[in-house]
Coordinates of C-alpha atoms in Angstrom, one line a residue:
M1 CA -0.3 0.1 0.2
R2 CA 1.3 3.9 -0.9
T3 CA 0.6 6.9 0.7
I4 CA -1.0 9.4 -1.9
S5 CA -1.7 12.2 0.3
E6 CA -3.2 12.9 3.9
N7 CA -4.4 15.9 4.6
R8 CA -5.4 17.2 8.6
C9 CA -9.0 18.0 8.6
F10 CA -11.9 18.2 12.1
G11 CA -9.1 16.8 14.1
G12 CA -8.9 13.7 12.1
V13 CA -6.6 13.0 9.0
Q14 CA -7.9 12.7 5.5
G15 CA -6.2 9.4 3.6
V16 CA -6.1 8.6 0.0
Y17 CA -4.2 5.3 -1.0
A18 CA -3.3 2.9 -3.5
H19 CA -3.0 -1.1 -3.2
K20 CA -2.3 -3.8 -5.4
S21 CA -5.9 -5.7 -5.5
D22 CA -5.9 -9.5 -5.2
A23 CA -10.2 -9.5 -6.0
T24 CA -9.6 -6.8 -9.1
D25 CA -5.7 -7.5 -10.0
C26 CA -5.3 -3.9 -11.0
E27 CA -4.5 -1.4 -8.9
M28 CA -6.8 0.5 -6.7
T29 CA -7.8 3.6 -4.7
F30 CA -9.7 4.7 -1.8
G31 CA -10.2 7.4 0.4
L32 CA -10.0 7.3 4.6
F33 CA -10.8 9.7 7.2
L34 CA -10.2 8.8 10.0
P35 CA -11.0 11.1 13.4
A36 CA -8.6 12.3 16.2
E37 CA -10.0 9.1 18.6
A38 CA -7.8 6.9 16.2
E39 CA -4.6 7.9 17.1
E40 CA -5.2 6.3 20.3
E41 CA -7.9 3.5 19.7
Q42 CA -9.9 1.4 17.4
V43 CA -12.5 3.2 15.7
P44 CA -16.1 1.9 14.1
V45 CA -16.0 2.3 10.8
L46 CA -18.2 3.7 7.6
W47 CA -18.6 2.4 4.3
Y48 CA -19.6 4.7 1.8
L49 CA -19.9 3.3 -1.6
S50 CA -20.1 5.6 -4.6
G51 CA -22.5 5.5 -7.8
L52 CA -22.0 5.6 -11.4
T53 CA -19.1 7.6 -13.2
C54 CA -17.9 8.4 -10.1
T55 CA -14.2 7.6 -8.3
H56 CA -13.3 7.1 -4.9
E57 CA -13.2 10.9 -4.7
N58 CA -16.6 12.0 -5.4
A59 CA -17.8 11.7 -1.4
M60 CA -14.9 12.7 -0.3
T61 CA -14.7 16.1 -1.5
K62 CA -18.8 16.8 -2.1
A63 CA -20.9 14.9 0.3
G64 CA -19.4 17.0 3.5
A65 CA -19.4 14.0 6.0
Q66 CA -16.1 14.2 7.4
K67 CA -17.5 16.9 9.4
W68 CA -20.5 14.7 11.4
A69 CA -17.9 12.0 11.2
A70 CA -16.0 13.8 13.4
E71 CA -18.3 14.4 15.9
A72 CA -19.2 10.7 16.2
G73 CA -15.3 9.4 16.4
I74 CA -16.3 7.3 13.6
A75 CA -13.8 6.0 10.4
L76 CA -15.2 7.1 6.6
V77 CA -14.0 4.8 3.8
F78 CA -14.7 5.9 -0.2
P79 CA -14.1 2.9 -2.2
D80 CA -13.5 3.1 -5.8
T81 CA -16.5 1.8 -8.4
S82 CA -14.5 0.1 -10.5
P83 CA -11.8 -1.5 -11.5
R84 CA -8.7 1.5 -13.3
G85 CA -5.8 0.7 -15.9
D86 CA -5.3 1.2 -19.7
G87 CA -5.7 -3.3 -19.5
V88 CA -8.8 -3.3 -17.6
A89 CA -11.5 -3.1 -20.3
D90 CA -13.7 0.0 -20.6
D91 CA -17.2 0.1 -22.8
P92 CA -17.5 4.6 -23.8
A93 CA -21.2 4.6 -22.4
Y94 CA -21.5 5.6 -19.2
D95 CA -22.6 3.2 -17.1
L96 CA -21.0 0.5 -18.0
G97 CA -17.4 -0.3 -17.6
K98 CA -14.6 2.0 -15.8
G99 CA -17.0 4.0 -13.3
A100 CA -19.0 1.4 -12.8
G101 CA -18.4 -1.7 -11.5
F102 CA -21.9 -1.9 -10.3
Y103 CA -20.5 -4.0 -7.1
V104 CA -20.7 -7.4 -8.7
N105 CA -18.6 -9.9 -9.9
A106 CA -19.0 -10.9 -13.2
T107 CA -18.3 -14.1 -15.4
E108 CA -18.4 -12.7 -18.4
A109 CA -16.2 -11.7 -21.5
P110 CA -14.5 -8.9 -21.7
W111 CA -14.9 -8.4 -17.6
A112 CA -14.4 -10.9 -15.8
P113 CA -10.3 -11.0 -15.4
H114 CA -10.7 -7.1 -13.8
Y115 CA -14.2 -6.6 -13.1
R116 CA -15.0 -8.4 -9.2
M117 CA -15.9 -5.2 -7.2
W118 CA -18.1 -7.5 -5.0
D119 CA -15.0 -9.3 -4.0
Y120 CA -13.3 -6.1 -3.4
I121 CA -16.2 -4.6 -0.9
T122 CA -16.7 -7.6 1.2
D123 CA -13.2 -9.0 1.2
D124 CA -9.9 -7.6 -0.2
L125 CA -10.2 -4.6 1.1
P126 CA -11.1 -5.1 4.1
R127 CA -7.8 -6.9 4.5
V128 CA -5.9 -3.7 3.6
L129 CA -8.2 -1.8 6.4
F130 CA -8.5 -4.0 8.6
S131 CA -4.5 -5.1 9.4
A132 CA -3.0 -1.1 8.4
F133 CA -5.1 0.9 9.5
P134 CA -7.1 1.3 13.7
L135 CA -10.0 0.2 12.5
A136 CA -12.9 -1.8 14.8
E137 CA -13.7 -4.6 12.3
D138 CA -16.6 -5.6 15.2
A139 CA -18.3 -1.8 14.6
Q140 CA -19.1 -2.1 11.1
S141 CA -21.9 0.5 8.6
I142 CA -22.6 1.0 5.0
T143 CA -23.5 3.5 3.1
G144 CA -24.1 5.0 -0.9
H145 CA -25.3 7.3 -2.9
S146 CA -27.4 5.6 -6.7
M147 CA -25.4 2.7 -7.6
G148 CA -23.3 2.4 -4.5
G149 CA -26.8 2.6 -2.3
H150 CA -28.0 -0.1 -4.7
G151 CA -23.8 -1.3 -3.6
A152 CA -24.9 -1.0 0.2
L153 CA -28.5 -2.6 0.6
T154 CA -26.9 -5.6 -1.6
I155 CA -23.8 -6.2 0.3
A156 CA -25.0 -5.7 4.0
M157 CA -28.6 -7.8 3.2
S158 CA -25.8 -11.2 2.1
F159 CA -23.9 -10.9 4.7
P160 CA -26.1 -10.8 8.4
G161 CA -24.5 -9.3 11.0
R162 CA -20.9 -7.9 9.4
F163 CA -22.7 -4.7 9.5
R164 CA -24.8 -2.3 12.1
S165 CA -26.8 -0.5 10.5
V166 CA -27.2 0.2 6.5
S167 CA -28.1 3.5 5.0
A168 CA -28.7 4.8 0.9
F169 CA -29.1 8.0 -0.9
A170 CA -31.4 7.1 -3.6
P171 CA -30.6 3.2 -4.6
I172 CA -31.0 1.7 -7.8
A173 CA -33.7 -0.3 -6.0
H174 CA -35.4 -2.9 -8.8
P175 CA -32.2 -3.0 -11.4
T176 CA -33.6 -6.4 -12.2
A177 CA -37.0 -4.6 -13.6
S178 CA -34.5 -1.3 -15.3
D179 CA -32.5 -0.6 -18.2
W180 CA -30.0 0.5 -14.4
G181 CA -29.9 -3.0 -14.1
R182 CA -30.5 -5.4 -16.8
K183 CA -27.9 -3.6 -18.8
Q184 CA -25.1 -4.3 -16.2
L185 CA -25.7 -7.0 -15.4
G186 CA -26.8 -9.2 -18.4
A187 CA -23.3 -7.7 -19.9
Y188 CA -21.3 -9.2 -16.3
L189 CA -23.1 -11.9 -15.4
G190 CA -24.4 -12.9 -18.6
P191 CA -28.4 -13.6 -20.2
D192 CA -29.4 -16.1 -16.4
A193 CA -31.7 -13.7 -15.0
A194 CA -31.2 -15.5 -11.9
K195 CA -27.8 -14.4 -11.6
W196 CA -28.8 -11.5 -10.7
A197 CA -31.2 -11.9 -8.3
P198 CA -28.7 -11.3 -5.6
H199 CA -28.3 -8.3 -6.8
D200 CA -31.2 -6.6 -6.3
A201 CA -32.2 -5.1 -3.5
T202 CA -36.0 -5.4 -3.9
L203 CA -35.6 -9.4 -4.1
L204 CA -33.3 -9.1 -1.5
M205 CA -35.2 -7.1 1.2
R206 CA -38.7 -9.3 -0.1
K207 CA -37.1 -12.7 0.3
R208 CA -33.7 -12.3 3.8
G209 CA -34.3 -8.8 4.5
F210 CA -31.1 -7.4 7.2
D211 CA -30.9 -7.5 10.1
G212 CA -30.5 -4.1 12.3
P213 CA -32.4 -0.6 11.1
V214 CA -32.1 0.9 7.0
L215 CA -33.0 4.2 6.4
V216 CA -33.0 4.6 2.9
D217 CA -33.8 8.7 1.7
Q218 CA -35.2 9.4 -2.4
G219 CA -35.1 13.0 -3.9
G220 CA -38.9 13.5 -4.7
S221 CA -37.8 15.0 -7.9
D222 CA -34.8 13.2 -9.2
Q223 CA -34.4 13.0 -13.0
F224 CA -33.3 9.1 -13.1
L225 CA -36.7 8.2 -10.4
D226 CA -37.8 5.7 -13.7
L227 CA -34.7 3.7 -13.4
L228 CA -33.9 4.2 -9.2
K229 CA -37.6 2.1 -8.6
P230 CA -38.0 3.3 -5.6
E231 CA -41.4 2.1 -5.2
A232 CA -40.3 -1.7 -5.7
L233 CA -38.3 -0.8 -2.4
A234 CA -40.3 0.8 -0.3
E235 CA -42.9 -2.4 -0.9
A236 CA -40.6 -5.0 0.1
M237 CA -40.1 -3.3 2.9
A238 CA -43.5 -3.1 4.3
A239 CA -43.9 -6.0 3.2
S240 CA -41.5 -7.9 4.8
R241 CA -41.8 -5.4 8.5
Q242 CA -38.6 -4.7 8.2
N243 CA -37.3 -2.0 11.1
G244 CA -36.4 1.4 8.9
T245 CA -37.2 4.0 7.3
F246 CA -38.0 5.0 3.5
R247 CA -38.3 9.6 3.2
I248 CA -39.4 11.3 0.1
Q249 CA -38.0 14.2 0.0
K250 CA -40.0 16.7 -1.7
G251 CA -38.2 19.4 -4.5
Y252 CA -35.0 17.2 -4.4
D253 CA -32.9 15.4 -7.4
H254 CA -30.3 13.0 -7.8
S255 CA -27.1 15.4 -7.2
Y256 CA -24.6 15.5 -4.2
F257 CA -26.8 19.3 -3.5
F258 CA -29.4 15.8 -2.1
V259 CA -26.8 14.2 -0.6
S260 CA -25.6 16.9 1.5
T261 CA -28.5 17.6 2.3
F262 CA -29.2 14.6 4.1
M263 CA -25.2 12.7 5.2
E264 CA -25.5 14.3 8.9
S265 CA -29.2 12.7 9.8
H266 CA -27.4 9.3 7.5
V267 CA -23.7 8.8 9.6
A268 CA -26.1 10.5 12.6
F269 CA -28.2 7.2 12.0
H270 CA -25.4 4.7 11.8
A271 CA -23.7 6.3 15.0
D272 CA -26.5 6.1 17.0
A273 CA -25.6 1.7 16.1
L274 CA -22.0 1.9 16.1
L275 CA -21.8 3.3 19.6
A276 CA -24.6 1.5 21.0

């Protein structure tokens, strides 16, 4: 692992680091905010998964999460959204290829050699983080925006007991029934829709739900509502009697203006679970 940058931030340190990933077989970059408490002890950690076209940097610089995390004494992890490098497959479209890893393990050509973001987020990067930094492995929560909200929800529901809480900002909620999902899941996983189901938050919510609290915020004026399908996830949460809150925020769109507006309440939501 190598250090790209470290900057003092709200009494803690906002770092950016790179490492060779076994999962993606390329160098990966991530951001990590450590609050002041990390100088003395292990601290809880909140994962933030970003959306389409993003890198580790978008939420790190736009979401304003460090202020609230510092006040709560919580670390923040900002992973990248896909493998990178000259030898990594890509596509001219913004919603496939680099910046659009969709948090799955690709099985199809030309994606399979590097696009293993599921393993990267759930196994490879955690091993790096918990071996190199003072993070409490038994105190983790996860959140994300758009494609990252999809990733946060599906990963949280697939690893019972790992995360104390999960939240999402405008998640791609029902990808098997959306053009933001069918295209990518078909490309990465092949035409068999049965292989897509484990990566659909609505289907997972109906099947098993999450073993902790859930918070979802959706902008009421989001320009991508038809692709996100929030109503499907809300119905699944109600049907499964999930311990959670689903909020439509009137007038808000899909941008980081929306994310940053409600970031304080999401960090507070996770702090309640992480510091209990």
